[in-house]
mmCIF file with all atom_site columns, C-alpha atoms in Angstrom:
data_model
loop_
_atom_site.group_PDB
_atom_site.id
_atom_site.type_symbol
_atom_site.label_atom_id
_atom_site.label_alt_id
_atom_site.label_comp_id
_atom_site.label_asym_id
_atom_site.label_entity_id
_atom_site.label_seq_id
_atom_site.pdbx_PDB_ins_code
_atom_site.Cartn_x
_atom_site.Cartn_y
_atom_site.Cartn_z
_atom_site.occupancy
_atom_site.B_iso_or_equiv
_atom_site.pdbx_formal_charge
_atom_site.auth_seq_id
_atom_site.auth_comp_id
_atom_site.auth_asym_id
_atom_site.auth_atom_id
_atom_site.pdbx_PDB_model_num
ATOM 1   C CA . UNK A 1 1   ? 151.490 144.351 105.175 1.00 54.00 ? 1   UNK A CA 1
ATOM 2   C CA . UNK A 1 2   ? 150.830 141.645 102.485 1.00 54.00 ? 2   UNK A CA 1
ATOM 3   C CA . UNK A 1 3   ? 149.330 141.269 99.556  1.00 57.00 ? 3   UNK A CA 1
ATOM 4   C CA . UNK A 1 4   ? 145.757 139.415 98.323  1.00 51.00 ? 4   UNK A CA 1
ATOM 5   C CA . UNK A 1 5   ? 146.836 136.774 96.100  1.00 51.00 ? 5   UNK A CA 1
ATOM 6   C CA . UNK A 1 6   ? 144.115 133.488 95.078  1.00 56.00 ? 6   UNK A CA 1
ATOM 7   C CA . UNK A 1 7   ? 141.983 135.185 97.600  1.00 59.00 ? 7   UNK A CA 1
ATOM 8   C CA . UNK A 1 8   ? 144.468 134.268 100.344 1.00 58.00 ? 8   UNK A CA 1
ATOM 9   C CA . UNK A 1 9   ? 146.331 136.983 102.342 1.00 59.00 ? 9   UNK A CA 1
ATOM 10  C CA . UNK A 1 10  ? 150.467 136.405 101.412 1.00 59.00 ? 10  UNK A CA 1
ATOM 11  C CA . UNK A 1 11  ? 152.528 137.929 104.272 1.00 65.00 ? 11  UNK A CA 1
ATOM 12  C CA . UNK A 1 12  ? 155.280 140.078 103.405 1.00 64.00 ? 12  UNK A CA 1
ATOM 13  C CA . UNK A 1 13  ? 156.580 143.527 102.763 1.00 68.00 ? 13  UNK A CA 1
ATOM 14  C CA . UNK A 1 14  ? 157.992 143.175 99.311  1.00 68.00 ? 14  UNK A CA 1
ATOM 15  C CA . UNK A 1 15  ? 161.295 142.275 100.010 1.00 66.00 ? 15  UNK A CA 1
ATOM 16  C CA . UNK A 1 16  ? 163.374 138.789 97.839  1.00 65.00 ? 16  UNK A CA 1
ATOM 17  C CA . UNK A 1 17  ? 161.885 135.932 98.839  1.00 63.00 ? 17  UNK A CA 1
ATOM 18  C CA . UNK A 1 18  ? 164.813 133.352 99.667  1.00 66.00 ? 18  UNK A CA 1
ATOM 19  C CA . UNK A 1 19  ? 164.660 129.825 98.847  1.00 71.00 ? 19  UNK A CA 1
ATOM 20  C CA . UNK A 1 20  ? 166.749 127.123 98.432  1.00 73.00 ? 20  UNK A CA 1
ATOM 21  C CA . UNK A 1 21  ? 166.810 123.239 97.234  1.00 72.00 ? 21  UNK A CA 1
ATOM 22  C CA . UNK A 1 22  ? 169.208 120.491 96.171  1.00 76.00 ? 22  UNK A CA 1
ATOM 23  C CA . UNK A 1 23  ? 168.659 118.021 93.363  1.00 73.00 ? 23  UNK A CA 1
ATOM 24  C CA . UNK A 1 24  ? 167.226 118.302 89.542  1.00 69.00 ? 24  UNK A CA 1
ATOM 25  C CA . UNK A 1 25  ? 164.534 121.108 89.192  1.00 65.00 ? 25  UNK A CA 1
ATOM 26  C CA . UNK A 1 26  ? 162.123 120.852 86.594  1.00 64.00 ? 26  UNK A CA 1
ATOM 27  C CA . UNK A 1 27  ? 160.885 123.398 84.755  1.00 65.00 ? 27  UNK A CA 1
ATOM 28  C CA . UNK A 1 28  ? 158.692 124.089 81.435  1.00 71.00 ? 28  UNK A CA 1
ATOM 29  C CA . UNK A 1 29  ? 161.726 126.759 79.642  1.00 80.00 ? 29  UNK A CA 1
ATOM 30  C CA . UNK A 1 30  ? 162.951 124.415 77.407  1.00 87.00 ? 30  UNK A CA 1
ATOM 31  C CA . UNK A 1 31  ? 165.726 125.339 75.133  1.00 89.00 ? 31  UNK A CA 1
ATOM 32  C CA . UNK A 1 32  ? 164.602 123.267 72.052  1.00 94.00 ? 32  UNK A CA 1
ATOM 33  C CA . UNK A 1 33  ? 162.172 121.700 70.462  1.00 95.00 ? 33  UNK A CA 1
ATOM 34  C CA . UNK A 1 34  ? 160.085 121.395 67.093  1.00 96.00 ? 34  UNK A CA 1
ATOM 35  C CA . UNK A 1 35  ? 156.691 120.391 65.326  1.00 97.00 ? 35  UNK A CA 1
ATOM 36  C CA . UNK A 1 36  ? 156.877 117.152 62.525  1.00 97.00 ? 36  UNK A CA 1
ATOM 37  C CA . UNK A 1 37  ? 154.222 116.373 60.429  1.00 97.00 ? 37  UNK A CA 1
ATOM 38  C CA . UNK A 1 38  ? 154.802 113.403 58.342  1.00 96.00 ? 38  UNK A CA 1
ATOM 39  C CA . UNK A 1 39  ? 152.300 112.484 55.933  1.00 95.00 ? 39  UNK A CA 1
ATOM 40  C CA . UNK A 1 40  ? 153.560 108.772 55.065  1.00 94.00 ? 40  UNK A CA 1
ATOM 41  C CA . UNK A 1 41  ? 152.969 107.782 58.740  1.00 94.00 ? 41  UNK A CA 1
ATOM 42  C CA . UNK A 1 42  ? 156.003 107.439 59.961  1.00 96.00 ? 42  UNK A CA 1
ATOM 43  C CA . UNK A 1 43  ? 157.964 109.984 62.463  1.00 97.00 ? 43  UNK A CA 1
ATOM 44  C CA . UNK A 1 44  ? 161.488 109.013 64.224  1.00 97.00 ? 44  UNK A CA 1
ATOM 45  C CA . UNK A 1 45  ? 162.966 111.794 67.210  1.00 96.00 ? 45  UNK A CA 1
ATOM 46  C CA . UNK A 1 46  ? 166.175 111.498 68.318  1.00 96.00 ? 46  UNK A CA 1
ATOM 47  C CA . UNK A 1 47  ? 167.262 115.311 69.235  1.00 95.00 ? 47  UNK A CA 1
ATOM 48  C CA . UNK A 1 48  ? 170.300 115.783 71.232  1.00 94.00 ? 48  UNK A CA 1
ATOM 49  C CA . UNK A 1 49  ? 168.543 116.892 73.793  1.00 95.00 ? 49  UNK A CA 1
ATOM 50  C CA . UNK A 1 50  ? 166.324 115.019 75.967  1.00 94.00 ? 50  UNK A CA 1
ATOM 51  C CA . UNK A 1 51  ? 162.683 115.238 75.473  1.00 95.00 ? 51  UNK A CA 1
ATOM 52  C CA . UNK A 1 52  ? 160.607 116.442 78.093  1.00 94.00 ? 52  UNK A CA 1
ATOM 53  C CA . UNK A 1 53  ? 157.240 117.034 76.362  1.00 94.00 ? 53  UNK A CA 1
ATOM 54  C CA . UNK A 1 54  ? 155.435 115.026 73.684  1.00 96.00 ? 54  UNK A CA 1
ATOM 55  C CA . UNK A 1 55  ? 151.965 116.259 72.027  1.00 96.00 ? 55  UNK A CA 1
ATOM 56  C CA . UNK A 1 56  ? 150.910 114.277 69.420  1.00 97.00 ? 56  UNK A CA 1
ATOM 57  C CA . UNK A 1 57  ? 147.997 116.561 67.607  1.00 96.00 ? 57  UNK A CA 1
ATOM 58  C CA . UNK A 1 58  ? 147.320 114.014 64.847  1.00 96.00 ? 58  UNK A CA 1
ATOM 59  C CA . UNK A 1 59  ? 147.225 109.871 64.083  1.00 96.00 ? 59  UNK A CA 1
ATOM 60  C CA . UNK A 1 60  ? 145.178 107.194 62.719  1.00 96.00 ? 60  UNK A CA 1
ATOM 61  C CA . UNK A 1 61  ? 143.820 104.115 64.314  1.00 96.00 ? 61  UNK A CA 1
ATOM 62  C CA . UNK A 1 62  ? 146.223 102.089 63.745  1.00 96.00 ? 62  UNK A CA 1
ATOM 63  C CA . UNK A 1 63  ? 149.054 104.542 65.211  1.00 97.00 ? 63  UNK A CA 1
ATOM 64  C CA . UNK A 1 64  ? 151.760 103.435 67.555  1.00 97.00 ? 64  UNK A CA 1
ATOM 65  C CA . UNK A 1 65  ? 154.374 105.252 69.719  1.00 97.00 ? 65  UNK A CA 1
ATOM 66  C CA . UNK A 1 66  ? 157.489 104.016 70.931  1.00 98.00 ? 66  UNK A CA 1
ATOM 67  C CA . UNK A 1 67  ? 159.307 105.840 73.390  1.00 97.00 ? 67  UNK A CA 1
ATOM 68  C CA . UNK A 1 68  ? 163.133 105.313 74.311  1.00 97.00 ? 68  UNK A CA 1
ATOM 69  C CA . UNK A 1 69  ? 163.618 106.229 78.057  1.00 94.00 ? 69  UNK A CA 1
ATOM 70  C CA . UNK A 1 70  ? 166.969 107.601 79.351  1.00 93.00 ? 70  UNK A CA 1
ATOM 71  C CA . UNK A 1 71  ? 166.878 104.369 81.295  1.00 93.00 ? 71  UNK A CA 1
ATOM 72  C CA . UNK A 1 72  ? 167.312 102.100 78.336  1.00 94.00 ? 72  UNK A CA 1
ATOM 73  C CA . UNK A 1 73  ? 163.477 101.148 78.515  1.00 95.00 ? 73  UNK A CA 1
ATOM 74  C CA . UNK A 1 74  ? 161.630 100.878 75.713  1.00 96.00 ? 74  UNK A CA 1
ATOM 75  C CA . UNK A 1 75  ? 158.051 102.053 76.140  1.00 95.00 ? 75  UNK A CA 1
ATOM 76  C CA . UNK A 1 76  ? 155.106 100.953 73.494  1.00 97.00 ? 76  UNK A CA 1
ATOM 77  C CA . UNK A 1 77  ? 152.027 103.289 73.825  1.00 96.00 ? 77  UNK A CA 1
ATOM 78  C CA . UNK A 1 78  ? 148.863 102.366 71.124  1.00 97.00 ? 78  UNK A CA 1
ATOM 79  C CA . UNK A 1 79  ? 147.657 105.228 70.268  1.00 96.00 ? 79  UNK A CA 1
ATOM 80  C CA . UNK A 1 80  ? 144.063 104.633 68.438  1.00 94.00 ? 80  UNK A CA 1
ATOM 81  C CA . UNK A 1 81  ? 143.713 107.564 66.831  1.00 93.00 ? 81  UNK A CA 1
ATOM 82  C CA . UNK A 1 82  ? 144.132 109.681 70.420  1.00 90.00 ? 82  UNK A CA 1
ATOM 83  C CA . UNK A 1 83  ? 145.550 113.512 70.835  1.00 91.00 ? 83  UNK A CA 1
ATOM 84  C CA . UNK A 1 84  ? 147.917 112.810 73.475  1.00 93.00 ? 84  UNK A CA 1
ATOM 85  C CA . UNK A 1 85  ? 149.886 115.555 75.614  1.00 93.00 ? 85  UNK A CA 1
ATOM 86  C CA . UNK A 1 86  ? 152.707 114.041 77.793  1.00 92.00 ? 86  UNK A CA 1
ATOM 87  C CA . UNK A 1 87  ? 154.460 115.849 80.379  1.00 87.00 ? 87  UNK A CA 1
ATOM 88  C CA . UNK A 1 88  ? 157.639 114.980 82.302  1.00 83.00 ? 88  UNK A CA 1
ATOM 89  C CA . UNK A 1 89  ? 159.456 112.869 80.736  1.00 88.00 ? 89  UNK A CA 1
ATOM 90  C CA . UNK A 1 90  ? 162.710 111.912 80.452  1.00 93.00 ? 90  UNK A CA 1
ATOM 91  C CA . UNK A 1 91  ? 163.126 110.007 76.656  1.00 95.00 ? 91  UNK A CA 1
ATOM 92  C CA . UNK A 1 92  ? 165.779 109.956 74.500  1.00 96.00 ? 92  UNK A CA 1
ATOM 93  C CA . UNK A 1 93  ? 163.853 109.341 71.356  1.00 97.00 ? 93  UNK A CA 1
ATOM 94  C CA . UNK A 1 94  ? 160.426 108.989 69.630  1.00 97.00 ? 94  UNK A CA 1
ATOM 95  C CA . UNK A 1 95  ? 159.256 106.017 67.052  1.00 97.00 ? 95  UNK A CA 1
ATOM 96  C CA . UNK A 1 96  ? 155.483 106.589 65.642  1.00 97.00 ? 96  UNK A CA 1
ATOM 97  C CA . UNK A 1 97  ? 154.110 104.368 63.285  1.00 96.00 ? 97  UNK A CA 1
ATOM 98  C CA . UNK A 1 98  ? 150.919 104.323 61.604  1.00 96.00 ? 98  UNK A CA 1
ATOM 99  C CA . UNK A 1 99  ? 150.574 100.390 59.335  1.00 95.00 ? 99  UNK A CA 1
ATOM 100 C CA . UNK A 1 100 ? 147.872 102.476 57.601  1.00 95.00 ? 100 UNK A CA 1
ATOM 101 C CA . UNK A 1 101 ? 150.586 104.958 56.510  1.00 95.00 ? 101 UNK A CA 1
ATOM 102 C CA . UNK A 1 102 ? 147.662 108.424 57.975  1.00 95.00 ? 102 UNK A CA 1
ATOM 103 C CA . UNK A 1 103 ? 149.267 111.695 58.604  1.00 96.00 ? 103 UNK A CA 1
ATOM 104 C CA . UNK A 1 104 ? 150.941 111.881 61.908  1.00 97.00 ? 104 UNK A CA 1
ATOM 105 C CA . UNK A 1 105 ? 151.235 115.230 63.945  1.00 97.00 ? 105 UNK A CA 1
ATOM 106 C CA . UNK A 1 106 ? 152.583 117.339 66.488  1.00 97.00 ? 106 UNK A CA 1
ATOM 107 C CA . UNK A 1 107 ? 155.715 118.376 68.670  1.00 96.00 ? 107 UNK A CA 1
ATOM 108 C CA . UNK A 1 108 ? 158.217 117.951 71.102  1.00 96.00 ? 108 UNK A CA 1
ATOM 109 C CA . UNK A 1 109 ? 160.471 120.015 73.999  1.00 95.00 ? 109 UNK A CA 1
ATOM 110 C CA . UNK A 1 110 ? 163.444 119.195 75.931  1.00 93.00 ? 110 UNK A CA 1
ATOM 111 C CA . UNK A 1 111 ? 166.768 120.027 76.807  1.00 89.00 ? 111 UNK A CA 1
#
């Protein structure tokens, strides 16, 4: 008997479903992370952990990010007054500038 799931029959009785993998899983239960809000247009992250998950809710024009891959690359992202959500990364730290010293906003996850 199975069940109606996204309008798609899933076979099965109800039982554990058994999986396996090897290798790094992602997944979004991150063990830290916070919000900033600087209002002299300047923010610099460096948590111990490794950040996963940028949103940046508030810049001016002239706003730019820099972000520090666990590579060693360095990453320079104009931002132009954009609300940005990034996604899977894998960044050590965070540089935002804004020349025009506007508010900058928003948060960050990792572990």
């Amino acid at each position: 008997m199975g069940v109606e799931q996204f309008s798609q029959l899933v076979a099965g009785d109800g039982g554990t479903l058994a999986t396996s993998t090897s290798g790094t899983v992602e997944t979004d239960n991150y063990t830290a992370g916070a919000g900033f809000d600087a209002a002299d247009g300047e923010v610099t992250l460096n948590p111990a952990e490794t950040i996963q998950e940028l949103g940046i809710t508030g810049c001016g024009a002239d706003a730019v990010a820099t972000l520090s891959t666990v590579g060693g690359d360095d990453v320079v992202v104009p931002l132009r007054g954009a609300n940005v959500v990034w996604d899977t990364l894998e960044v050590d730290s965070v540089s935002i500038t804004d020349s025009s010293n506007d508010r900058l906003t928003g948060w960050w996850a990792g572990e």
